[in-house]
mmCIF file of C-alpha atoms and ligand atoms in Angstrom:
data_model
loop_
_atom_site.group_PDB
_atom_site.id
_atom_site.type_symbol
_atom_site.label_atom_id
_atom_site.label_comp_id
_atom_site.label_asym_id
_atom_site.label_seq_id
_atom_site.Cartn_x
_atom_site.Cartn_y
_atom_site.Cartn_z
ATOM 1 C CA MET A 784 2.100 -45.832 54.731
ATOM 2 C CA GLU A 785 1.520 -43.207 52.126
ATOM 3 C CA LEU A 786 4.853 -43.653 50.406
ATOM 4 C CA LEU A 787 4.208 -47.335 49.798
ATOM 5 C CA ALA A 788 0.649 -46.676 48.682
ATOM 6 C CA LYS A 789 1.959 -44.357 46.007
ATOM 7 C CA LEU A 790 4.361 -46.979 44.663
ATOM 8 C CA GLN A 791 1.617 -49.614 44.702
ATOM 9 C CA GLN A 792 -0.636 -47.313 42.729
ATOM 10 C CA GLN A 793 2.066 -46.872 40.093
ATOM 11 C CA LEU A 794 2.547 -50.638 39.864
ATOM 12 C CA HIS A 795 -1.195 -51.170 39.445
ATOM 13 C CA ALA A 796 -1.229 -48.607 36.662
ATOM 14 C CA LEU A 797 1.479 -50.589 34.863
ATOM 15 C CA GLU A 798 -0.487 -53.775 35.352
ATOM 16 C CA ASP A 799 -3.608 -52.177 33.853
ATOM 17 C CA ARG A 800 -1.641 -51.283 30.733
ATOM 18 C CA GLN A 801 -0.137 -54.805 30.434
ATOM 19 C CA LEU A 802 3.268 -53.329 31.146
ATOM 20 C CA ILE A 803 4.272 -55.308 34.219
ATOM 21 C CA ARG A 804 7.527 -57.156 33.639
ATOM 22 C CA LYS A 805 8.222 -60.507 35.240
ATOM 23 C CA ARG A 806 11.525 -62.261 35.701
ATOM 24 C CA ARG A 807 11.885 -65.965 35.039
ATOM 25 C CA THR A 808 14.513 -67.829 36.999
ATOM 26 C CA VAL A 809 16.836 -69.875 34.822
ATOM 27 C CA GLU A 810 18.240 -72.988 36.460
ATOM 28 C CA SER A 811 20.742 -74.011 33.790
ATOM 29 C CA PRO A 812 23.633 -72.339 31.949
ATOM 30 C CA CYS A 813 22.765 -69.908 29.144
ATOM 31 C CA GLY A 814 22.334 -71.823 25.886
ATOM 32 C CA PRO A 815 19.831 -72.759 23.188
ATOM 33 C CA ARG A 816 18.098 -74.962 25.776
ATOM 34 C CA VAL A 817 17.502 -73.671 29.267
ATOM 35 C CA THR A 818 15.632 -74.990 32.283
ATOM 36 C CA VAL A 819 12.943 -72.899 33.970
ATOM 37 C CA ASP A 820 10.779 -74.365 36.760
ATOM 38 C CA GLY A 821 12.282 -77.754 36.002
ATOM 39 C CA ARG A 822 11.095 -77.604 32.391
ATOM 40 C CA GLU A 823 13.341 -77.474 29.335
ATOM 41 C CA LEU A 824 12.713 -74.619 26.916
ATOM 42 C CA LEU A 825 14.126 -73.799 23.517
ATOM 43 C CA ALA A 826 15.247 -70.197 23.974
ATOM 44 C CA PHE A 827 15.366 -67.508 21.299
ATOM 45 C CA CYS A 828 15.888 -64.541 23.564
ATOM 46 C CA SER A 829 19.492 -64.329 24.756
ATOM 47 C CA ASN A 830 22.179 -62.151 23.212
ATOM 48 C CA ASP A 831 24.632 -65.057 23.274
ATOM 49 C CA TYR A 832 24.879 -64.771 19.491
ATOM 50 C CA LEU A 833 27.856 -67.060 19.026
ATOM 51 C CA GLY A 834 26.814 -69.583 21.656
ATOM 52 C CA LEU A 835 29.938 -68.925 23.724
ATOM 53 C CA ALA A 836 28.358 -68.251 27.137
ATOM 54 C CA ASN A 837 28.819 -71.870 28.188
ATOM 55 C CA HIS A 838 31.765 -72.772 25.943
ATOM 56 C CA ASP A 839 34.219 -75.247 27.510
ATOM 57 C CA ALA A 840 37.331 -73.198 26.734
ATOM 58 C CA ILE A 841 35.879 -70.028 28.245
ATOM 59 C CA ARG A 842 34.522 -71.812 31.315
ATOM 60 C CA HIS A 843 37.911 -73.372 31.898
ATOM 61 C CA ALA A 844 39.621 -70.006 31.455
ATOM 62 C CA LEU A 845 37.260 -68.527 34.042
ATOM 63 C CA GLN A 846 38.236 -71.283 36.490
ATOM 64 C CA GLU A 847 41.904 -70.756 35.682
ATOM 65 C CA GLY A 848 41.447 -67.013 36.198
ATOM 66 C CA ALA A 849 39.898 -67.628 39.605
ATOM 67 C CA ALA A 850 42.821 -69.866 40.543
ATOM 68 C CA LEU A 851 45.305 -67.225 39.408
ATOM 69 C CA TYR A 852 43.633 -64.073 40.687
ATOM 70 C CA GLY A 853 40.905 -65.074 43.147
ATOM 71 C CA ALA A 854 37.381 -63.707 43.098
ATOM 72 C CA GLY A 855 37.270 -59.952 43.534
ATOM 73 C CA SER A 856 39.480 -57.126 42.261
ATOM 74 C CA GLY A 857 39.177 -55.323 45.595
ATOM 75 C CA ALA A 858 39.193 -51.741 44.339
ATOM 76 C CA SER A 859 38.630 -49.394 41.425
ATOM 77 C CA HIS A 860 41.089 -49.315 38.516
ATOM 78 C CA LEU A 861 42.756 -46.122 39.719
ATOM 79 C CA ILE A 862 43.341 -47.436 43.250
ATOM 80 C CA SER A 863 44.546 -51.050 43.224
ATOM 81 C CA GLY A 864 41.930 -52.966 41.238
ATOM 82 C CA HIS A 865 43.673 -52.842 37.835
ATOM 83 C CA GLY A 866 45.230 -56.268 37.396
ATOM 84 C CA ARG A 867 47.474 -57.977 34.875
ATOM 85 C CA ALA A 868 44.465 -59.729 33.336
ATOM 86 C CA HIS A 869 42.739 -56.365 32.749
ATOM 87 C CA ALA A 870 45.901 -55.004 31.139
ATOM 88 C CA GLN A 871 46.212 -58.081 28.906
ATOM 89 C CA LEU A 872 42.553 -57.820 27.932
ATOM 90 C CA GLU A 873 42.924 -54.156 27.022
ATOM 91 C CA GLY A 874 45.982 -54.986 24.916
ATOM 92 C CA ARG A 875 44.076 -57.698 23.022
ATOM 93 C CA LEU A 876 41.037 -55.471 22.528
ATOM 94 C CA THR A 877 43.263 -52.716 21.168
ATOM 95 C CA GLN A 878 44.530 -55.180 18.535
ATOM 96 C CA PHE A 879 40.950 -56.083 17.652
ATOM 97 C CA VAL A 880 40.008 -52.610 16.443
ATOM 98 C CA ALA A 881 43.449 -51.093 15.816
ATOM 99 C CA ALA A 882 43.060 -51.138 12.025
ATOM 100 C CA HIS A 883 40.157 -48.686 12.267
ATOM 101 C CA LEU A 884 41.501 -46.027 14.611
ATOM 102 C CA GLU A 885 44.443 -43.681 14.878
ATOM 103 C CA ALA A 886 46.802 -44.158 17.849
ATOM 104 C CA PRO A 887 44.439 -46.855 19.106
ATOM 105 C CA ARG A 888 43.961 -47.816 22.703
ATOM 106 C CA ALA A 889 41.226 -49.624 24.663
ATOM 107 C CA ILE A 890 39.967 -49.596 28.232
ATOM 108 C CA SER A 891 37.712 -52.164 29.799
ATOM 109 C CA PHE A 892 34.551 -51.657 31.854
ATOM 110 C CA SER A 893 32.435 -53.986 33.953
ATOM 111 C CA THR A 894 29.310 -53.283 31.876
ATOM 112 C CA GLY A 895 28.338 -51.640 28.617
ATOM 113 C CA TYR A 896 25.927 -49.432 30.479
ATOM 114 C CA MET A 897 28.808 -47.952 32.460
ATOM 115 C CA ALA A 898 30.986 -47.688 29.367
ATOM 116 C CA ASN A 899 28.366 -45.600 27.592
ATOM 117 C CA LEU A 900 27.905 -43.293 30.569
ATOM 118 C CA ALA A 901 31.690 -42.884 30.700
ATOM 119 C CA VAL A 902 32.180 -42.182 26.995
ATOM 120 C CA ILE A 903 29.513 -39.545 26.697
ATOM 121 C CA THR A 904 30.282 -37.745 29.939
ATOM 122 C CA GLY A 905 34.035 -38.091 29.311
ATOM 123 C CA LEU A 906 33.976 -36.603 25.807
ATOM 124 C CA THR A 907 31.937 -33.625 26.969
ATOM 125 C CA ALA A 908 33.594 -33.140 30.378
ATOM 126 C CA GLY A 909 34.747 -29.620 31.018
ATOM 127 C CA ASP A 910 32.829 -28.209 28.056
ATOM 128 C CA ARG A 911 29.396 -26.949 29.030
ATOM 129 C CA GLU A 912 28.928 -25.742 25.437
ATOM 130 C CA ALA A 913 29.370 -29.215 23.963
ATOM 131 C CA GLU A 914 26.418 -30.681 22.064
ATOM 132 C CA ILE A 915 25.279 -34.256 21.623
ATOM 133 C CA PHE A 916 23.475 -35.592 18.544
ATOM 134 C CA SER A 917 21.725 -38.786 19.465
ATOM 135 C CA GLU A 918 19.985 -41.242 17.110
ATOM 136 C CA GLU A 919 16.311 -41.730 17.934
ATOM 137 C CA LEU A 920 16.541 -45.503 18.485
ATOM 138 C CA ASN A 921 19.649 -45.431 20.661
ATOM 139 C CA HIS A 922 19.980 -47.773 23.612
ATOM 140 C CA ALA A 923 18.857 -46.484 27.017
ATOM 141 C CA SER A 924 22.444 -46.332 28.284
ATOM 142 C CA LEU A 925 23.357 -43.812 25.575
ATOM 143 C CA ILE A 926 20.288 -41.740 26.416
ATOM 144 C CA ASP A 927 21.209 -41.817 30.100
ATOM 145 C CA GLY A 928 24.806 -40.904 29.267
ATOM 146 C CA ALA A 929 23.574 -37.791 27.467
ATOM 147 C CA ARG A 930 21.370 -36.904 30.450
ATOM 148 C CA LEU A 931 24.274 -37.328 32.831
ATOM 149 C CA ALA A 932 26.487 -35.147 30.628
ATOM 150 C CA ARG A 933 24.089 -32.252 31.179
ATOM 151 C CA VAL A 934 24.809 -30.622 27.841
ATOM 152 C CA LYS A 935 22.435 -29.759 25.024
ATOM 153 C CA THR A 936 21.229 -32.935 23.318
ATOM 154 C CA HIS A 937 19.538 -33.165 19.920
ATOM 155 C CA VAL A 938 17.711 -36.354 19.002
ATOM 156 C CA TYR A 939 17.732 -36.974 15.248
ATOM 157 C CA PRO A 940 15.147 -39.228 13.530
ATOM 158 C CA HIS A 941 16.114 -42.840 12.868
ATOM 159 C CA ALA A 942 18.764 -43.110 10.122
ATOM 160 C CA ASP A 943 17.902 -39.608 8.876
ATOM 161 C CA LEU A 944 21.251 -38.199 7.765
ATOM 162 C CA ALA A 945 19.738 -35.086 6.203
ATOM 163 C CA ALA A 946 18.112 -34.183 9.532
ATOM 164 C CA LEU A 947 21.394 -34.808 11.333
ATOM 165 C CA GLU A 948 23.263 -32.614 8.871
ATOM 166 C CA THR A 949 20.778 -29.782 9.386
ATOM 167 C CA LEU A 950 21.361 -30.019 13.136
ATOM 168 C CA LEU A 951 25.151 -30.104 12.747
ATOM 169 C CA GLN A 952 25.029 -27.124 10.382
ATOM 170 C CA ALA A 953 23.009 -25.101 12.866
ATOM 171 C CA SER A 954 25.305 -25.910 15.768
ATOM 172 C CA SER A 955 28.208 -23.654 16.682
ATOM 173 C CA ALA A 956 29.460 -25.873 19.504
ATOM 174 C CA ALA A 957 33.198 -26.536 19.463
ATOM 175 C CA THR A 958 32.667 -30.086 20.732
ATOM 176 C CA ARG A 959 30.048 -32.071 18.858
ATOM 177 C CA VAL A 960 29.387 -35.716 19.625
ATOM 178 C CA VAL A 961 27.252 -37.880 17.350
ATOM 179 C CA VAL A 962 26.113 -41.054 19.091
ATOM 180 C CA THR A 963 24.599 -44.152 17.500
ATOM 181 C CA ASP A 964 24.005 -47.856 17.936
ATOM 182 C CA SER A 965 25.623 -49.829 15.092
ATOM 183 C CA VAL A 966 23.005 -52.616 15.195
ATOM 184 C CA PHE A 967 19.729 -51.356 16.641
ATOM 185 C CA SER A 968 18.913 -53.641 19.508
ATOM 186 C CA MET A 969 15.134 -53.887 19.055
ATOM 187 C CA ASP A 970 15.059 -53.676 15.235
ATOM 188 C CA GLY A 971 18.201 -55.536 14.179
ATOM 189 C CA ASN A 972 19.077 -53.202 11.304
ATOM 190 C CA LEU A 973 22.438 -51.450 10.825
ATOM 191 C CA ALA A 974 23.102 -47.729 11.118
ATOM 192 C CA PRO A 975 24.477 -46.155 7.920
ATOM 193 C CA LEU A 976 27.915 -45.842 9.503
ATOM 194 C CA PRO A 977 29.997 -44.914 6.416
ATOM 195 C CA ALA A 978 27.751 -41.943 5.627
ATOM 196 C CA LEU A 979 27.530 -40.996 9.305
ATOM 197 C CA LEU A 980 31.290 -41.013 9.607
ATOM 198 C CA ALA A 981 31.695 -38.887 6.481
ATOM 199 C CA LEU A 982 29.297 -36.363 7.972
ATOM 200 C CA CYS A 983 31.161 -36.337 11.291
ATOM 201 C CA GLU A 984 34.490 -35.784 9.541
ATOM 202 C CA GLN A 985 32.978 -32.973 7.476
ATOM 203 C CA TYR A 986 31.652 -31.211 10.575
ATOM 204 C CA GLY A 987 34.526 -32.102 12.895
ATOM 205 C CA ALA A 988 32.353 -34.162 15.227
ATOM 206 C CA TRP A 989 33.135 -37.307 17.199
ATOM 207 C CA LEU A 990 31.271 -40.421 16.119
ATOM 208 C CA VAL A 991 30.526 -42.690 19.079
ATOM 209 C CA VAL A 992 29.544 -46.165 17.844
ATOM 210 C CA ASP A 993 27.832 -48.535 20.283
ATOM 211 C CA ASP A 994 28.576 -51.947 18.783
ATOM 212 C CA ALA A 995 26.959 -54.029 21.535
ATOM 213 C CA HIS A 996 25.318 -56.322 18.975
ATOM 214 C CA GLY A 997 28.010 -56.139 16.287
ATOM 215 C CA PHE A 998 31.144 -57.003 18.225
ATOM 216 C CA GLY A 999 31.917 -60.672 17.604
ATOM 217 C CA THR A 1000 29.179 -61.146 15.015
ATOM 218 C CA LEU A 1001 30.047 -58.630 12.281
ATOM 219 C CA GLY A 1002 33.175 -58.594 10.130
ATOM 220 C CA GLU A 1003 35.177 -61.487 8.763
ATOM 221 C CA ARG A 1004 37.182 -61.839 11.972
ATOM 222 C CA GLY A 1005 34.366 -60.766 14.275
ATOM 223 C CA HIS A 1006 35.934 -57.378 14.943
ATOM 224 C CA GLY A 1007 32.526 -55.784 14.597
ATOM 225 C CA ALA A 1008 30.870 -52.961 12.701
ATOM 226 C CA LEU A 1009 34.070 -51.070 11.929
ATOM 227 C CA GLU A 1010 35.471 -54.131 10.179
ATOM 228 C CA HIS A 1011 32.139 -54.865 8.474
ATOM 229 C CA PHE A 1012 32.065 -51.380 6.915
ATOM 230 C CA ASP A 1013 35.869 -51.077 6.645
ATOM 231 C CA LEU A 1014 35.903 -47.724 8.444
ATOM 232 C CA ARG A 1015 38.967 -45.859 9.587
ATOM 233 C CA SER A 1016 39.022 -42.463 11.232
ATOM 234 C CA PRO A 1017 40.521 -40.520 14.141
ATOM 235 C CA TYR A 1018 36.970 -39.277 14.840
ATOM 236 C CA LEU A 1019 35.745 -42.751 15.781
ATOM 237 C CA VAL A 1020 35.055 -43.690 19.388
ATOM 238 C CA TYR A 1021 34.129 -47.363 19.594
ATOM 239 C CA MET A 1022 32.210 -49.170 22.351
ATOM 240 C CA GLY A 1023 31.878 -52.951 22.306
ATOM 241 C CA THR A 1024 30.212 -55.176 24.891
ATOM 242 C CA LEU A 1025 31.602 -58.464 26.129
ATOM 243 C CA GLY A 1026 28.484 -60.016 27.677
ATOM 244 C CA LYS A 1027 26.686 -60.667 24.378
ATOM 245 C CA ALA A 1028 28.539 -62.386 21.513
ATOM 246 C CA ALA A 1029 31.692 -62.661 23.648
ATOM 247 C CA GLY A 1030 29.677 -64.685 26.137
ATOM 248 C CA VAL A 1031 31.121 -63.370 29.411
ATOM 249 C CA ALA A 1032 30.511 -59.863 30.813
ATOM 250 C CA GLY A 1033 31.837 -56.343 30.542
ATOM 251 C CA ALA A 1034 32.585 -53.878 27.791
ATOM 252 C CA PHE A 1035 35.338 -51.733 26.355
ATOM 253 C CA VAL A 1036 35.916 -48.406 24.710
ATOM 254 C CA ALA A 1037 38.564 -47.993 22.034
ATOM 255 C CA ALA A 1038 39.648 -44.719 20.485
ATOM 256 C CA HIS A 1039 42.647 -42.437 19.999
ATOM 257 C CA GLU A 1040 44.868 -42.778 23.069
ATOM 258 C CA THR A 1041 44.145 -39.169 24.041
ATOM 259 C CA VAL A 1042 40.446 -39.997 24.304
ATOM 260 C CA ILE A 1043 41.227 -42.997 26.493
ATOM 261 C CA ASP A 1044 43.572 -40.930 28.690
ATOM 262 C CA THR A 1045 40.744 -38.436 29.094
ATOM 263 C CA LEU A 1046 38.298 -41.134 30.161
ATOM 264 C CA ILE A 1047 40.759 -42.491 32.727
ATOM 265 C CA GLN A 1048 41.181 -39.023 34.206
ATOM 266 C CA LYS A 1049 37.662 -37.652 33.895
ATOM 267 C CA ALA A 1050 34.964 -40.262 33.393
ATOM 268 C CA ARG A 1051 33.290 -40.701 36.742
ATOM 269 C CA PRO A 1052 31.512 -43.947 35.723
ATOM 270 C CA TYR A 1053 35.016 -45.335 35.145
ATOM 271 C CA ILE A 1054 36.714 -43.888 38.198
ATOM 272 C CA PHE A 1055 34.190 -44.492 40.962
ATOM 273 C CA THR A 1056 33.448 -48.177 40.605
ATOM 274 C CA THR A 1057 35.167 -51.416 41.531
ATOM 275 C CA ALA A 1058 37.102 -53.082 38.720
ATOM 276 C CA ALA A 1059 35.508 -56.270 37.371
ATOM 277 C CA PRO A 1060 36.906 -59.535 38.738
ATOM 278 C CA PRO A 1061 40.238 -60.213 36.976
ATOM 279 C CA ALA A 1062 39.117 -63.801 36.283
ATOM 280 C CA MET A 1063 36.465 -62.331 34.013
ATOM 281 C CA ALA A 1064 39.145 -60.554 31.995
ATOM 282 C CA HIS A 1065 41.142 -63.780 31.888
ATOM 283 C CA ALA A 1066 38.106 -65.667 30.540
ATOM 284 C CA LEU A 1067 37.569 -62.949 27.945
ATOM 285 C CA LEU A 1068 41.057 -63.520 26.550
ATOM 286 C CA ALA A 1069 39.943 -67.055 25.681
ATOM 287 C CA SER A 1070 36.711 -65.734 24.193
ATOM 288 C CA LEU A 1071 38.566 -63.263 21.958
ATOM 289 C CA ASP A 1072 40.803 -66.058 20.649
ATOM 290 C CA LEU A 1073 37.711 -68.057 19.697
ATOM 291 C CA ILE A 1074 35.970 -65.069 18.095
ATOM 292 C CA GLU A 1075 38.962 -64.171 15.943
ATOM 293 C CA GLY A 1076 39.875 -67.725 14.985
ATOM 294 C CA ALA A 1077 38.438 -70.430 12.752
ATOM 295 C CA GLU A 1078 35.800 -71.425 15.283
ATOM 296 C CA GLY A 1079 34.451 -67.883 15.417
ATOM 297 C CA ALA A 1080 34.284 -67.760 11.609
ATOM 298 C CA ARG A 1081 32.420 -71.091 11.583
ATOM 299 C CA ARG A 1082 29.971 -69.882 14.186
ATOM 300 C CA ARG A 1083 29.317 -66.610 12.338
ATOM 301 C CA ALA A 1084 28.669 -68.511 9.092
ATOM 302 C CA HIS A 1085 26.277 -70.882 10.871
ATOM 303 C CA LEU A 1086 24.449 -67.948 12.457
ATOM 304 C CA GLN A 1087 24.017 -66.318 9.047
ATOM 305 C CA ALA A 1088 22.634 -69.598 7.663
ATOM 306 C CA LEU A 1089 20.061 -69.688 10.483
ATOM 307 C CA VAL A 1090 19.044 -66.080 9.772
ATOM 308 C CA ALA A 1091 18.492 -67.047 6.112
ATOM 309 C CA GLN A 1092 16.516 -70.145 7.157
ATOM 310 C CA LEU A 1093 14.179 -68.053 9.314
ATOM 311 C CA ASP A 1094 13.798 -65.536 6.536
ATOM 312 C CA ASP A 1095 12.865 -68.246 4.018
ATOM 313 C CA GLY A 1096 10.529 -70.102 6.351
ATOM 314 C CA LEU A 1097 8.343 -67.416 7.889
ATOM 315 C CA ARG A 1098 5.018 -66.852 6.124
ATOM 316 C CA LEU A 1099 3.436 -63.974 7.987
ATOM 317 C CA ALA A 1100 0.472 -61.981 6.747
ATOM 318 C CA ARG A 1101 -0.728 -59.858 9.680
ATOM 319 C CA TRP A 1102 2.446 -59.509 11.680
ATOM 320 C CA ARG A 1103 5.221 -57.461 10.161
ATOM 321 C CA ARG A 1104 8.854 -58.466 9.868
ATOM 322 C CA LEU A 1105 11.475 -55.785 10.127
ATOM 323 C CA PRO A 1106 14.211 -55.802 7.492
ATOM 324 C CA SER A 1107 17.057 -57.261 9.524
ATOM 325 C CA LYS A 1108 19.939 -59.440 8.388
ATOM 326 C CA THR A 1109 21.404 -59.794 11.865
ATOM 327 C CA ALA A 1110 20.725 -62.284 14.658
ATOM 328 C CA ILE A 1111 18.036 -59.891 15.961
ATOM 329 C CA GLN A 1112 14.824 -60.767 14.114
ATOM 330 C CA PRO A 1113 11.844 -58.777 15.413
ATOM 331 C CA ILE A 1114 8.254 -59.605 14.558
ATOM 332 C CA LEU A 1115 6.097 -56.558 14.975
ATOM 333 C CA ILE A 1116 2.643 -57.199 16.418
ATOM 334 C CA GLY A 1117 1.734 -53.736 17.707
ATOM 335 C CA ASP A 1118 -0.637 -54.165 20.625
ATOM 336 C CA ASN A 1119 0.871 -54.889 24.063
ATOM 337 C CA GLY A 1120 -1.754 -57.472 25.001
ATOM 338 C CA ASP A 1121 -1.562 -59.322 21.652
ATOM 339 C CA THR A 1122 2.203 -59.417 21.927
ATOM 340 C CA MET A 1123 2.097 -60.800 25.459
ATOM 341 C CA ARG A 1124 -0.445 -63.437 24.419
ATOM 342 C CA ALA A 1125 1.723 -64.506 21.469
ATOM 343 C CA GLY A 1126 4.751 -64.749 23.761
ATOM 344 C CA ALA A 1127 2.757 -66.783 26.290
ATOM 345 C CA ALA A 1128 1.414 -69.153 23.595
ATOM 346 C CA LEU A 1129 4.955 -69.849 22.369
ATOM 347 C CA TYR A 1130 6.086 -70.385 25.942
ATOM 348 C CA GLU A 1131 3.312 -72.959 26.410
ATOM 349 C CA GLN A 1132 4.841 -74.870 23.514
ATOM 350 C CA GLY A 1133 8.276 -74.704 25.098
ATOM 351 C CA LEU A 1134 9.587 -71.819 22.987
ATOM 352 C CA TRP A 1135 10.957 -68.802 24.839
ATOM 353 C CA VAL A 1136 10.885 -65.631 22.762
ATOM 354 C CA GLY A 1137 11.178 -62.153 24.245
ATOM 355 C CA ALA A 1138 8.002 -60.035 24.113
ATOM 356 C CA ILE A 1139 9.086 -56.401 23.992
ATOM 357 C CA ARG A 1140 6.772 -53.575 24.996
ATOM 358 C CA PRO A 1141 7.044 -49.852 25.620
ATOM 359 C CA PRO A 1142 9.003 -48.074 26.949
ATOM 360 C CA THR A 1143 11.705 -50.318 25.451
ATOM 361 C CA VAL A 1144 10.060 -49.683 22.051
ATOM 362 C CA ALA A 1145 7.706 -46.926 20.876
ATOM 363 C CA PRO A 1146 4.027 -47.206 21.878
ATOM 364 C CA GLY A 1147 2.058 -49.300 19.388
ATOM 365 C CA THR A 1148 5.123 -51.209 18.204
ATOM 366 C CA ALA A 1149 5.236 -54.076 20.702
ATOM 367 C CA ARG A 1150 6.982 -57.049 19.188
ATOM 368 C CA LEU A 1151 8.399 -60.496 19.550
ATOM 369 C CA ARG A 1152 12.156 -60.171 19.514
ATOM 370 C CA VAL A 1153 13.596 -63.403 18.172
ATOM 371 C CA THR A 1154 17.321 -63.700 18.637
ATOM 372 C CA LEU A 1155 19.227 -66.458 16.936
ATOM 373 C CA SER A 1156 22.460 -67.953 18.161
ATOM 374 C CA ALA A 1157 25.166 -70.087 16.612
ATOM 375 C CA GLY A 1158 24.267 -72.470 19.435
ATOM 376 C CA HIS A 1159 20.971 -73.259 17.671
ATOM 377 C CA ASP A 1160 20.737 -75.923 14.982
ATOM 378 C CA ARG A 1161 18.505 -76.013 11.922
ATOM 379 C CA ALA A 1162 15.921 -78.204 13.655
ATOM 380 C CA ASP A 1163 15.575 -75.597 16.427
ATOM 381 C CA VAL A 1164 14.886 -72.843 13.918
ATOM 382 C CA ALA A 1165 12.504 -75.096 11.955
ATOM 383 C CA GLN A 1166 10.516 -75.664 15.156
ATOM 384 C CA LEU A 1167 10.289 -71.915 15.745
ATOM 385 C CA ILE A 1168 9.195 -71.246 12.157
ATOM 386 C CA THR A 1169 6.408 -73.838 12.370
ATOM 387 C CA ALA A 1170 5.182 -72.417 15.668
ATOM 388 C CA LEU A 1171 5.199 -68.786 14.491
ATOM 389 C CA ASN A 1172 3.482 -69.528 11.181
ATOM 390 C CA ALA A 1173 0.749 -71.469 12.980
ATOM 391 C CA LEU A 1174 0.345 -68.954 15.803
ATOM 392 C CA GLU A 1175 -0.185 -66.006 13.491
ATOM 393 C CA ARG A 1176 -3.216 -67.760 11.969
ATOM 394 C CA THR A 1177 -4.985 -68.337 15.299
HETATM 395 C C1 PLP B 487 23.244 -54.451 26.018
HETATM 396 C C2 PLP B 487 23.540 -53.095 25.480
HETATM 397 C C3 PLP B 487 24.289 -52.172 26.210
HETATM 398 C C4 PLP B 487 24.682 -52.411 27.644
HETATM 399 O O1 PLP B 487 25.661 -53.370 27.766
HETATM 400 P P1 PLP B 487 25.746 -54.227 29.114
HETATM 401 O O2 PLP B 487 27.107 -54.806 29.077
HETATM 402 O O3 PLP B 487 24.659 -55.238 29.039
HETATM 403 O O4 PLP B 487 25.561 -53.256 30.243
HETATM 404 C C5 PLP B 487 24.620 -50.988 25.611
HETATM 405 N N1 PLP B 487 24.200 -50.691 24.360
HETATM 406 C C6 PLP B 487 23.450 -51.547 23.639
HETATM 407 C C7 PLP B 487 23.025 -51.165 22.264
HETATM 408 C C8 PLP B 487 23.086 -52.770 24.182
HETATM 409 O O5 PLP B 487 22.330 -53.598 23.492
#
């Protein structure tokens, strides 16, 4: 069949360029040690930054949620799928970021991908003249949100505020939406949010902050990037994910209540999808308590200590480290094949580190993406350091 032949040809082309991706099947819960093909591996590739994905209290809350509310929600939020657990979760999430917004309110989503599609299409709905200003290194879901919004989109160079200002100056759109990751997912560095926000306020633009990697890990109480930078503005639209540091699944958007009302009425990625299982929301309530409390603070401090340990221990000459102080610690190798070979050599030794290639990152910047978790201990990180230092010399 010709249609299949065409697909096969495309797959072969990917294979030739070392771009075929393979899934490994994990047989154990997410954690610092996972089992694949019956073999235990030390994993440095999940986004479970606080080590909560298999935490007793959250697992028990998930079981309790299932006992209280069953498995499925049965419908979208606007039909009959919006349960008490979702409402409680939204109330708690509103408290989390309330100090940074005006008339704050939050809504929950089943994934961050959906939340980003909803925010960007929702803020620009009904305004064909709206314009989007998107940071070059933004996550794919933000890029897709801008595509789905079908309005003019400008991509500004990474962290280049002068270039962004030139674009804002030249724009006469009434609705302007600046969109950025807070922690860049493949580089680990932070966006200059205070300066970005000042620019947005000056030009009357929304600032959409995707805090997928900051929520739970940044800020004294784990409230994320807004707490870390002590930001407060009615122009802020905040997106946090709940499947990374929070250890469960889902996401939320928090902003002025008028923005949230607009999303509920207009955002198709919110309206036309089944609400997440209420048990998930119930489990997240337990996760938020941990994040905000003493245990969360302990875990964040431990994570920071591991980041410092890695930083002190790595002695790399050829491979380049990126300047990151977060749990995301990329090691830039460049070539796709070299990166895959390095990843495979680590895997041989029982160390699972993500090897990231284009199109996830720019061509020529393939890298190992080490992610640390509060679930790791110092011996785990020491083992990784020894392996990386030795591998780079071979
Ligand atoms: C993971 C991620 C998302 C998507 O969140 P999911 O809940 O996994 O769908 C969005 N933005 C960024 C920056 C991410 O890293």
